[in-house]
Short mmCIF file of C-alpha atoms and ligand atoms in Angstrom, two decimals:
data_model
loop_
_atom_site.label_atom_id
_atom_site.label_comp_id
_atom_site.label_asym_id
_atom_site.label_seq_id
_atom_site.Cartn_x
_atom_site.Cartn_y
_atom_site.Cartn_z
CA UNK A 1 21.39 11.55 3.60
CA UNK A 2 24.12 10.39 2.19
CA UNK A 3 24.48 6.48 3.45
CA UNK A 4 27.75 5.46 0.94
CA UNK A 5 29.57 5.19 4.51
CA UNK A 6 28.00 2.46 5.73
CA UNK A 7 29.49 0.07 3.58
CA UNK A 8 29.20 -3.99 4.94
CA UNK A 9 29.71 -6.81 3.77
CA UNK A 10 28.03 -10.60 5.27
CA UNK A 11 30.37 -12.70 5.49
CA UNK A 12 28.35 -16.68 5.42
CA UNK A 13 29.88 -19.74 4.09
CA UNK A 14 31.32 -20.25 1.16
CA UNK A 15 31.81 -17.16 -0.23
CA UNK A 16 35.23 -15.41 -0.32
CA UNK A 17 35.07 -11.41 -0.26
CA UNK A 18 36.51 -11.11 -3.82
CA UNK A 19 33.76 -12.57 -5.89
CA UNK A 20 31.78 -10.52 -4.03
CA UNK A 21 27.98 -10.70 -5.30
CA UNK A 22 25.89 -11.98 -8.76
CA UNK A 23 24.82 -8.31 -8.98
CA UNK A 24 25.20 -5.12 -8.22
CA UNK A 25 21.84 -2.38 -8.21
CA UNK A 26 24.36 0.85 -8.26
CA UNK A 27 24.11 4.28 -8.01
CA UNK A 28 20.09 4.41 -7.23
CA UNK A 29 18.31 7.19 -4.14
CA UNK A 30 16.98 3.82 -2.22
CA UNK A 31 13.88 4.48 0.54
CA UNK A 32 13.92 1.77 3.38
CA UNK A 33 13.03 1.21 6.95
CA UNK A 34 16.66 4.27 6.75
CA UNK A 35 14.98 6.84 5.06
CA UNK A 36 15.41 8.00 1.35
CA UNK A 37 19.07 8.17 -0.07
CA UNK A 38 21.31 7.24 -2.46
CA UNK A 39 23.79 4.04 -2.01
CA UNK A 40 24.10 0.81 -3.66
CA UNK A 41 22.31 -3.25 -3.13
CA UNK A 42 24.76 -6.04 -3.06
CA UNK A 43 22.91 -8.91 -3.83
CA UNK A 44 24.73 -12.83 -3.74
CA UNK A 45 21.76 -15.79 -4.79
CA UNK A 46 18.52 -13.78 -5.09
CA UNK A 47 19.19 -12.35 -1.81
CA UNK A 48 20.78 -8.82 -0.70
CA UNK A 49 23.95 -8.67 1.28
CA UNK A 50 25.74 -5.39 1.35
CA UNK A 51 23.94 -2.26 1.27
CA UNK A 52 26.08 0.86 0.78
CA UNK A 53 29.03 1.76 -1.27
CA UNK A 54 29.92 -0.62 -3.21
CA UNK A 55 32.21 1.09 -6.35
CA UNK A 56 34.79 -1.26 -6.00
CA UNK A 57 32.98 -4.02 -5.69
CA UNK A 58 33.34 -7.21 -8.28
CA UNK A 59 29.83 -7.91 -9.19
CA UNK A 60 28.88 -10.76 -11.81
CA UNK A 61 26.10 -7.81 -13.59
CA UNK A 62 26.01 -3.64 -12.23
CA UNK A 63 22.74 -2.59 -12.82
CA UNK A 64 22.98 1.07 -13.62
CA UNK A 65 20.26 2.59 -10.69
CA UNK A 66 21.42 6.44 -11.73
CA UNK A 67 18.68 8.96 -11.25
CA UNK A 68 16.27 6.41 -10.26
CA UNK A 69 14.50 5.00 -6.77
CA UNK A 70 14.61 1.59 -5.36
CA UNK A 71 12.02 1.10 -3.77
CA UNK A 72 11.30 -3.10 -1.65
CA UNK A 73 9.44 -5.05 -3.96
CA UNK A 74 6.00 -4.15 -3.92
CA UNK A 75 2.91 -6.96 -2.20
CA UNK A 76 -0.17 -6.75 -3.99
CA UNK A 77 -1.94 -8.85 -1.25
CA UNK A 78 -5.44 -8.62 -2.52
CA UNK A 79 -5.58 -9.76 -6.79
CA UNK A 80 -8.07 -12.41 -8.65
CA UNK A 81 -6.24 -14.41 -11.29
CA UNK A 82 -9.46 -16.23 -11.95
CA UNK A 83 -7.28 -19.53 -12.70
CA UNK A 84 -8.51 -22.04 -12.56
CA UNK A 85 -12.21 -21.21 -13.70
CA UNK A 86 -12.07 -18.58 -15.92
CA UNK A 87 -9.43 -18.91 -17.54
CA UNK A 88 -10.98 -15.75 -20.86
CA UNK A 89 -11.02 -13.18 -18.30
CA UNK A 90 -7.17 -13.71 -16.81
CA UNK A 91 -4.64 -16.31 -15.71
CA UNK A 92 -2.16 -16.54 -13.63
CA UNK A 93 0.80 -16.47 -15.78
CA UNK A 94 -1.03 -13.58 -17.47
CA UNK A 95 -1.92 -11.88 -13.96
CA UNK A 96 1.69 -12.17 -13.19
CA UNK A 97 2.79 -10.09 -16.44
CA UNK A 98 0.38 -7.96 -15.40
CA UNK A 99 2.17 -7.23 -11.91
CA UNK A 100 5.82 -7.13 -13.01
CA UNK A 101 4.85 -5.16 -15.92
CA UNK A 102 3.27 -2.61 -12.97
CA UNK A 103 6.00 -2.64 -10.65
CA UNK A 104 4.50 -6.04 -8.49
CA UNK A 105 7.40 -8.44 -6.97
CA UNK A 106 4.88 -10.60 -5.26
CA UNK A 107 0.61 -11.19 -4.92
CA UNK A 108 -1.97 -12.66 -2.35
CA UNK A 109 -4.03 -14.35 -5.01
CA UNK A 110 -8.35 -14.98 -3.69
CA UNK A 111 -10.83 -17.95 -3.97
CA UNK A 112 -13.05 -17.37 -5.13
CA UNK A 113 -12.34 -19.24 -8.29
CA UNK A 114 -13.82 -22.36 -9.80
CA UNK A 115 -13.08 -24.69 -8.35
CA UNK A 116 -13.48 -22.96 -5.18
CA UNK A 117 -10.21 -22.67 -3.25
CA UNK A 118 -11.13 -24.07 -0.39
CA UNK A 119 -9.29 -27.78 0.55
CA UNK A 120 -6.41 -28.39 0.69
CA UNK A 121 -6.11 -30.52 -2.39
CA UNK A 122 -7.03 -26.83 -4.34
CA UNK A 123 -5.17 -24.83 -2.32
CA UNK A 124 -1.66 -27.23 -4.33
CA UNK A 125 -2.99 -27.13 -7.33
CA UNK A 126 -2.86 -23.56 -7.36
CA UNK A 127 1.03 -23.80 -6.08
CA UNK A 128 1.23 -26.18 -8.64
CA UNK A 129 0.43 -24.08 -11.51
CA UNK A 130 2.04 -21.41 -10.29
CA UNK A 131 5.47 -22.18 -9.10
CA UNK A 132 7.86 -20.77 -12.93
CA UNK A 133 4.41 -20.13 -14.30
CA UNK A 134 3.74 -17.33 -13.11
CA UNK A 135 6.78 -14.35 -13.37
CA UNK A 136 6.26 -13.10 -9.86
CA UNK A 137 6.38 -14.73 -6.30
CA UNK A 138 2.35 -15.55 -5.05
CA UNK A 139 0.73 -16.77 -2.15
CA UNK A 140 -3.13 -17.79 -2.50
CA UNK A 141 -5.53 -16.78 0.21
CA UNK A 142 -7.85 -19.99 1.77
CA UNK A 143 -11.64 -19.32 1.06
CA UNK A 144 -12.91 -19.94 5.51
CA UNK A 145 -17.07 -21.73 4.34
CA UNK A 146 -19.03 -22.77 6.94
CA UNK A 147 -18.61 -26.59 5.30
CA UNK A 148 -14.44 -26.10 6.55
CA UNK A 149 -14.04 -24.60 9.47
CA UNK A 150 -12.60 -28.10 11.82
CA UNK A 151 -9.93 -27.53 9.23
CA UNK A 152 -9.15 -23.42 8.68
CA UNK A 153 -5.88 -24.14 11.33
CA UNK A 154 -4.77 -26.80 9.04
CA UNK A 155 -5.19 -24.90 6.16
CA UNK A 156 -4.07 -21.32 7.21
CA UNK A 157 -0.78 -22.68 7.78
CA UNK A 158 0.03 -24.74 4.37
CA UNK A 159 2.74 -23.65 2.17
CA UNK A 160 1.47 -21.02 -0.48
CA UNK A 161 -1.13 -20.59 1.92
CA UNK A 162 -1.73 -16.63 3.00
CA UNK A 163 -4.50 -16.95 5.47
CA UNK A 164 -8.19 -16.92 5.21
CA UNK A 165 -10.08 -15.06 3.87
CA UNK A 166 -14.77 -15.01 4.30
CA UNK A 167 -17.17 -13.13 2.18
CA UNK A 168 -19.38 -11.33 4.80
CA UNK A 169 -21.36 -9.82 2.08
CA UNK A 170 -21.74 -11.86 -0.88
CA UNK A 171 -19.54 -11.06 -4.52
CA UNK A 172 -18.36 -12.51 -7.60
CA UNK A 173 -18.22 -16.25 -7.21
CA UNK A 174 -19.56 -18.14 -4.52
CA UNK A 175 -17.80 -17.38 -1.48
CA UNK A 176 -20.61 -16.41 1.64
CA UNK A 177 -20.41 -16.71 5.35
CA UNK A 178 -22.97 -14.43 6.39
CA UNK A 179 -24.98 -15.28 9.78
CA UNK A 180 -23.02 -14.86 12.99
CA UNK A 181 -22.69 -17.98 14.09
CA UNK A 182 -20.77 -19.45 11.48
CA UNK A 183 -18.43 -16.14 11.48
CA UNK A 184 -17.68 -16.23 14.84
CA UNK A 185 -16.87 -20.17 15.03
CA UNK A 186 -14.54 -18.86 11.95
CA UNK A 187 -12.69 -16.04 14.51
CA UNK A 188 -12.96 -18.82 17.44
CA UNK A 189 -10.57 -21.78 15.40
CA UNK A 190 -8.48 -19.05 13.36
CA UNK A 191 -4.59 -18.76 14.54
CA UNK A 192 -3.36 -16.31 11.70
CA UNK A 193 -4.47 -12.65 10.37
CA UNK A 194 -7.66 -13.70 7.88
CA UNK A 195 -9.54 -11.35 5.54
CA UNK A 196 -12.78 -10.54 5.31
CA UNK A 197 -14.72 -8.81 2.45
CA UNK A 198 -17.09 -7.17 5.06
CA UNK A 199 -20.38 -5.78 4.12
CA UNK A 200 -23.91 -6.96 5.54
CA UNK A 201 -25.70 -9.77 3.51
CA UNK A 202 -29.26 -9.21 5.19
CA UNK A 203 -28.83 -5.74 4.17
CA UNK A 204 -27.79 -5.89 0.55
CA UNK A 205 -30.37 -8.33 -0.10
CA UNK A 206 -32.61 -6.22 1.86
CA UNK A 207 -31.69 -3.66 -0.82
CA UNK A 208 -32.04 -5.18 -4.09
CA UNK A 209 -34.84 -2.63 -4.80
CA UNK A 210 -32.46 0.19 -5.10
CA UNK A 211 -30.76 -1.26 -7.69
CA UNK A 212 -32.00 0.87 -11.23
CA UNK A 213 -31.70 -2.04 -14.78
CA UNK A 214 -28.78 0.22 -16.67
CA UNK A 215 -27.93 2.62 -13.82
CA UNK A 216 -24.97 0.98 -12.96
CA UNK A 217 -24.55 4.44 -10.23
CA UNK A 218 -27.32 2.71 -8.22
CA UNK A 219 -24.70 -0.10 -7.57
CA UNK A 220 -23.58 2.80 -4.71
CA UNK A 221 -27.23 3.18 -3.42
CA UNK A 222 -27.74 0.09 -3.12
CA UNK A 223 -24.82 -1.59 -1.22
CA UNK A 224 -24.83 2.18 0.95
CA UNK A 225 -22.27 2.86 2.87
CA UNK A 226 -24.17 1.22 6.46
CA UNK A 227 -23.90 -2.24 4.73
CA UNK A 228 -20.40 -1.75 4.62
CA UNK A 229 -20.48 -0.56 8.63
CA UNK A 230 -22.79 -2.73 10.00
CA UNK A 231 -20.89 -5.93 8.51
CA UNK A 232 -17.82 -3.82 9.93
CA UNK A 233 -18.61 -3.64 13.38
CA UNK A 234 -20.13 -6.74 13.84
CA UNK A 235 -16.55 -8.03 12.62
CA UNK A 236 -14.38 -6.13 15.18
CA UNK A 237 -16.01 -6.88 17.34
CA UNK A 238 -16.27 -10.89 17.01
CA UNK A 239 -12.19 -10.12 16.13
CA UNK A 240 -12.33 -8.80 20.31
CA UNK A 241 -14.55 -11.83 22.05
CA UNK A 242 -12.41 -14.09 20.49
CA UNK A 243 -8.84 -12.53 20.44
CA UNK A 244 -8.66 -12.71 16.45
CA UNK A 245 -6.43 -10.51 13.99
CA UNK A 246 -8.94 -9.46 11.35
CA UNK A 247 -7.80 -7.75 7.92
CA UNK A 248 -10.49 -5.99 7.07
CA UNK A 249 -10.34 -5.29 2.91
CA UNK A 250 -11.28 -2.54 0.67
CA UNK A 251 -12.44 -0.34 3.45
CA UNK A 252 -14.67 2.40 1.61
CA UNK A 253 -16.25 4.56 4.16
CA UNK A 254 -15.87 7.44 5.96
CA UNK A 255 -17.64 6.02 9.28
CA UNK A 256 -15.56 2.97 8.87
CA UNK A 257 -11.89 4.08 8.94
CA UNK A 258 -13.03 6.41 11.96
CA UNK A 259 -14.11 3.01 13.40
CA UNK A 260 -11.02 1.09 12.54
CA UNK A 261 -9.07 4.26 14.04
CA UNK A 262 -10.24 2.88 17.64
CA UNK A 263 -9.19 -1.10 17.33
CA UNK A 264 -5.84 -1.09 15.69
CA UNK A 265 -5.32 -4.10 18.55
CA UNK A 266 -7.08 -6.16 16.58
CA UNK A 267 -8.07 -4.95 12.81
CA UNK A 268 -5.70 -4.47 10.17
CA UNK A 269 -7.12 -2.53 7.11
CA UNK A 270 -6.50 -2.08 2.88
CA UNK A 271 -7.83 0.57 1.04
CA UNK A 272 -7.62 -0.28 -3.07
CA UNK A 273 -5.94 3.05 -5.30
CA UNK A 274 -8.86 3.08 -6.68
CA UNK A 275 -10.92 4.42 -3.81
CA UNK A 276 -8.98 6.63 -3.30
CA UNK A 277 -9.13 8.50 -6.23
CA UNK A 278 -11.85 8.07 -8.50
CA UNK A 279 -15.24 9.06 -7.29
CA UNK A 280 -19.15 9.22 -7.46
CA UNK A 281 -21.22 10.18 -9.27
CA UNK A 282 -18.57 11.64 -12.10
CA UNK A 283 -17.36 7.95 -12.70
CA UNK A 284 -20.09 6.62 -12.89
CA UNK A 285 -20.66 9.08 -16.13
CA UNK A 286 -17.40 8.40 -17.51
CA UNK A 287 -17.27 4.16 -16.98
CA UNK A 288 -21.09 3.46 -16.11
CA UNK A 289 -20.58 -0.68 -15.82
CA UNK A 290 -16.69 -0.55 -15.46
CA UNK A 291 -17.14 1.92 -12.51
CA UNK A 292 -18.77 -1.16 -10.47
CA UNK A 293 -16.91 -2.88 -8.22
CA UNK A 294 -17.67 -4.39 -5.00
CA UNK A 295 -17.45 -2.64 -2.25
CA UNK A 296 -18.44 0.47 -4.08
CA UNK A 297 -16.71 3.20 -5.52
CA UNK A 298 -18.10 6.17 -3.27
CA UNK A 299 -18.52 9.77 -3.54
CA UNK A 300 -15.36 13.09 -2.51
CA UNK A 301 -16.91 12.81 1.29
CA UNK A 302 -15.73 9.44 1.79
CA UNK A 303 -12.74 9.39 -0.22
CA UNK A 304 -11.84 12.12 1.87
CA UNK A 305 -11.95 9.77 4.95
CA UNK A 306 -10.02 7.11 3.45
CA UNK A 307 -6.91 9.72 3.16
CA UNK A 308 -7.38 11.12 6.62
CA UNK A 309 -7.13 7.73 7.54
CA UNK A 310 -4.02 7.28 5.14
CA UNK A 311 -2.90 10.53 6.79
CA UNK A 312 -3.52 9.34 10.50
CA UNK A 313 -1.78 5.49 9.60
CA UNK A 314 -4.96 3.78 10.50
CA UNK A 315 -4.67 1.50 6.97
CA UNK A 316 -2.19 -0.75 6.84
CA UNK A 317 -1.95 -1.78 3.35
CA UNK A 318 -2.48 -1.04 -0.41
CA UNK A 319 -4.98 -3.77 -2.44
CA UNK A 320 -4.96 -3.38 -5.99
CA UNK A 321 -8.06 -6.11 -6.14
CA UNK A 322 -7.46 -6.86 -9.28
CA UNK A 323 -10.63 -8.02 -10.78
CA UNK A 324 -10.89 -8.58 -14.46
CA UNK A 325 -13.85 -8.84 -16.26
CA UNK A 326 -13.99 -8.84 -20.31
CA UNK A 327 -15.12 -5.59 -21.91
CA UNK A 328 -18.25 -8.78 -23.39
CA UNK A 329 -19.10 -9.21 -19.85
CA UNK A 330 -18.52 -5.59 -18.42
CA UNK A 331 -20.95 -4.24 -21.65
CA UNK A 332 -24.23 -5.97 -20.29
CA UNK A 333 -26.53 -3.95 -18.57
CA UNK A 334 -26.81 -3.51 -15.45
CA UNK A 335 -27.60 -5.29 -12.95
CA UNK A 336 -26.41 -8.35 -15.13
CA UNK A 337 -22.84 -6.71 -15.47
CA UNK A 338 -19.69 -7.90 -12.49
CA UNK A 339 -18.27 -6.63 -10.47
CA UNK A 340 -14.50 -6.00 -10.41
CA UNK A 341 -11.27 -3.64 -12.34
CA UNK A 342 -7.98 -4.99 -12.79
CA UNK A 343 -5.41 -2.79 -11.14
CA UNK A 344 -2.46 -5.24 -9.89
CA UNK A 345 -0.54 -2.80 -13.13
CA UNK A 346 -1.33 0.46 -11.80
CA UNK A 347 -1.40 0.41 -8.36
CA UNK A 348 2.32 1.78 -8.69
CA UNK A 349 1.86 4.51 -11.36
CA UNK A 350 -1.00 5.44 -9.77
CA UNK A 351 -0.18 5.91 -6.63
CA UNK A 352 3.38 7.41 -7.18
CA UNK A 353 1.08 9.99 -9.17
CA UNK A 354 0.06 10.92 -5.58
CA UNK A 355 3.30 10.77 -3.81
CA UNK A 356 4.65 13.63 -6.25
CA UNK A 357 0.80 15.76 -5.89
CA UNK A 358 1.78 15.96 -2.02
CA UNK A 359 -0.74 13.50 -0.24
CA UNK A 360 1.41 11.09 0.48
CA UNK A 361 5.24 10.76 1.45
CA UNK A 362 7.53 7.61 -0.66
CA UNK A 363 8.20 6.46 2.64
CA UNK A 364 4.49 6.13 3.63
CA UNK A 365 3.93 4.01 0.21
CA UNK A 366 6.40 2.06 1.26
CA UNK A 367 5.22 1.01 4.78
CA UNK A 368 1.66 0.32 2.48
CA UNK A 369 3.13 -1.77 -0.14
CA UNK A 370 5.85 -3.48 1.16
CA UNK A 371 6.57 -3.35 5.54
CA UNK A 372 2.77 -3.63 5.69
CA UNK A 373 2.38 -6.82 4.06
CA UNK A 374 5.84 -7.90 5.85
CA UNK A 375 4.00 -7.20 9.57
CA UNK A 376 0.59 -7.60 8.92
CA UNK A 377 0.99 -11.12 7.73
CA UNK A 378 4.93 -11.90 8.65
CA UNK A 379 6.24 -12.84 5.66
CA UNK A 380 9.56 -14.62 5.64
CA UNK A 381 12.23 -12.42 3.80
CA UNK A 382 10.60 -10.33 2.08
CA UNK A 383 9.10 -6.73 2.27
CA UNK A 384 12.02 -5.05 2.98
CA UNK A 385 15.55 -3.62 1.80
CA UNK A 386 17.69 -5.40 4.93
CA UNK A 387 20.81 -7.98 4.76
CA UNK A 388 19.33 -11.15 4.50
CA UNK A 389 15.95 -9.79 2.30
CA UNK A 390 15.11 -11.96 -1.08
CA UNK A 391 16.56 -8.80 -3.35
CA UNK A 392 12.53 -8.38 -4.88
CA UNK A 393 13.13 -4.44 -5.38
CA UNK A 394 10.97 -1.89 -6.79
CA UNK A 395 12.43 0.55 -9.22
CA UNK A 396 10.69 3.55 -10.30
CA UNK A 397 11.16 6.95 -12.74
CA UNK A 398 10.01 9.12 -9.96
CA UNK A 399 10.68 12.23 -12.19
CA UNK A 400 8.70 10.01 -15.32
CA UNK A 401 6.06 11.79 -17.30
CA UNK A 402 3.65 9.04 -18.20
CA UNK A 403 -0.38 8.64 -19.91
CA UNK A 404 -1.81 4.68 -18.65
CA UNK A 405 -2.51 3.65 -22.10
CA UNK A 406 -4.88 0.32 -22.21
CA UNK A 407 -2.00 -0.76 -24.76
CA UNK A 408 -0.08 -1.06 -22.17
CA UNK A 409 -2.16 -3.46 -20.32
CA UNK A 410 -1.11 -6.80 -19.77
CA UNK A 411 -3.87 -8.62 -18.22
CA UNK A 412 -6.39 -10.03 -20.41
CA UNK A 413 -8.90 -8.49 -19.60
CA UNK A 414 -7.30 -5.39 -22.01
CA UNK A 415 -8.04 -2.18 -19.80
CA UNK A 416 -8.34 -0.02 -17.36
CA UNK A 417 -10.25 2.39 -14.97
CA UNK A 418 -6.77 4.49 -15.49
CA UNK A 419 -6.98 4.43 -19.74
CA UNK A 420 -5.56 8.21 -20.23
CA UNK A 421 -4.93 9.37 -17.08
CA UNK A 422 -1.72 11.32 -17.06
CA UNK A 423 0.59 10.27 -13.70
CA UNK A 424 4.02 11.52 -12.95
CA UNK A 425 5.54 8.30 -11.34
CA UNK A 426 6.19 4.93 -12.90
CA UNK A 427 8.13 1.94 -12.64
CA UNK A 428 10.98 1.18 -14.96
CA UNK A 429 12.41 -2.12 -13.13
CA UNK A 430 11.02 -5.09 -11.23
CA UNK A 431 13.36 -7.38 -9.60
CA UNK A 432 12.82 -10.81 -8.38
CA UNK A 433 15.19 -12.61 -6.17
CA UNK A 434 18.20 -10.93 -8.30
CA UNK A 435 16.64 -11.34 -11.16
CA UNK A 436 15.53 -8.75 -13.39
CA UNK A 437 11.29 -9.92 -14.57
CA UNK A 438 10.67 -6.26 -15.96
CA UNK A 439 12.94 -3.35 -17.23
CA UNK A 440 12.14 -0.02 -19.64
CA UNK A 441 8.67 -2.18 -20.36
CA UNK A 442 9.59 -5.33 -21.61
CA UNK A 443 9.12 -8.40 -19.73
CA UNK A 444 12.95 -9.99 -19.85
CA UNK A 445 13.39 -12.32 -17.63
CA UNK A 446 11.90 -16.41 -17.22
CA UNK A 447 8.70 -17.41 -15.45
CA UNK A 448 10.22 -18.07 -12.17
CA UNK A 449 6.96 -17.64 -9.31
CA UNK A 450 7.87 -19.91 -6.06
CA UNK A 451 5.06 -19.96 -3.32
CA UNK A 452 5.44 -17.31 -0.64
CA UNK A 453 6.84 -18.09 3.28
CA UNK A 454 4.92 -16.67 6.09
CA UNK A 455 6.55 -16.72 10.06
CA UNK A 456 3.77 -18.35 10.56
CA UNK A 457 4.14 -21.33 8.86
CA UNK A 458 8.18 -22.22 8.02
CA UNK A 459 8.44 -25.03 8.51
CA UNK A 460 5.47 -26.50 6.08
CA UNK A 461 6.54 -23.53 2.83
O1 DOR B 501 -15.94 -6.39 -6.92
C1 DOR B 501 -15.69 -7.15 -6.84
N1 DOR B 501 -15.19 -8.13 -8.01
N2 DOR B 501 -15.14 -7.46 -5.97
C2 DOR B 501 -14.75 -8.30 -5.03
O2 DOR B 501 -15.18 -8.56 -4.30
C3 DOR B 501 -14.40 -9.72 -5.89
C4 DOR B 501 -14.20 -9.39 -7.54
C5 DOR B 501 -14.45 -10.60 -8.06
O3 DOR B 501 -13.94 -11.25 -7.88
O4 DOR B 501 -14.70 -9.73 -9.26
#
């Protein structure tokens, strides 16, 4: 498809058509709601104002994207950047550097920091720390607890809030709502879509003896598929009872995926690149405790179920669950070793490699990483390459052959479970509100991170 003829300028107050654009991204192959086709993108005041053939346009800067694909900015809707309280493993600045190095333009960050993000003050503190210090744009989930249920309708609509996050099963940090009565109360009060870590705490507690000292592979036996399924069934039942929208994070089992396909009216679904890519038992033999995460990595049969969910459209978004821990922490003997692995920087190359291998289309990738977050969370003005939207772009070289190398990782943790992986497809440019943040593997812009705005809280954002 050639959309060269479809050039349209948008006039708005104070701008003449002669000095038309601050910048033009030229000659790239644009992937958006129109499909895949050659076209230029005109940007003014940080927003997309024109699409089509802009060969003769007057622009402050012309960025040549010939031979490259231009995607809407990739939004990673699940990361843990550890600030405040865990800055030895990551902070908002270092996590965001890792994000833009990997082609990610915005992140939603999780509340299991120290202190927890469970109050308006804690949220405002994170927004203040992040603004103009993070390299990408951001929103923060507010943790739902038994104590703050009455405040959730107010908290979920505060500026910078991505919504409410609830840990139904315990993981890193001290957030846990494991009783049905409290979960039910949370679902009865929230109005936005809320996100859930879904593993059944009672079953996890009952099965603790399944953990074998020094054997991280027993992590997947302890936190078995049934623990995830029990919790997800309960969550969906309560969501129907209350007419609530639930976002079920990092689905790891084939059974949950098949079940969730029947409940798309209330439930949206996330998977991680690592659950789609790494399989047990092999991964524990290779990485030991570095492969330990919650919910755990699983075998090839579960992974096939996840890919089937991706093919059928059951999966709405990809999240990296970027959860860095230092090597020193990971080197402890299982089960003392913490769960979690970094991922914000490797999401794009790992998934582009799957695209090149024919496992999903580039359009489906965009659906999962831009259109999906835009739709689920009602993001205002991000997630599409369309006039009026922020000029957030992930520019990729689909033909680049590279090896993922730890020396490239900008996260403070300094390691990746994908070390040594040969991939085809690589992020070469990260553009945030019209400005290049990363180009050709170098950070080229200042840290100008701003809160993502949401349709359900516009007046406050
Ligand atoms: O493995 C995990 N690590 N899963 C989670 O849900 C939390 C995360 C962390 O914060 O380390």
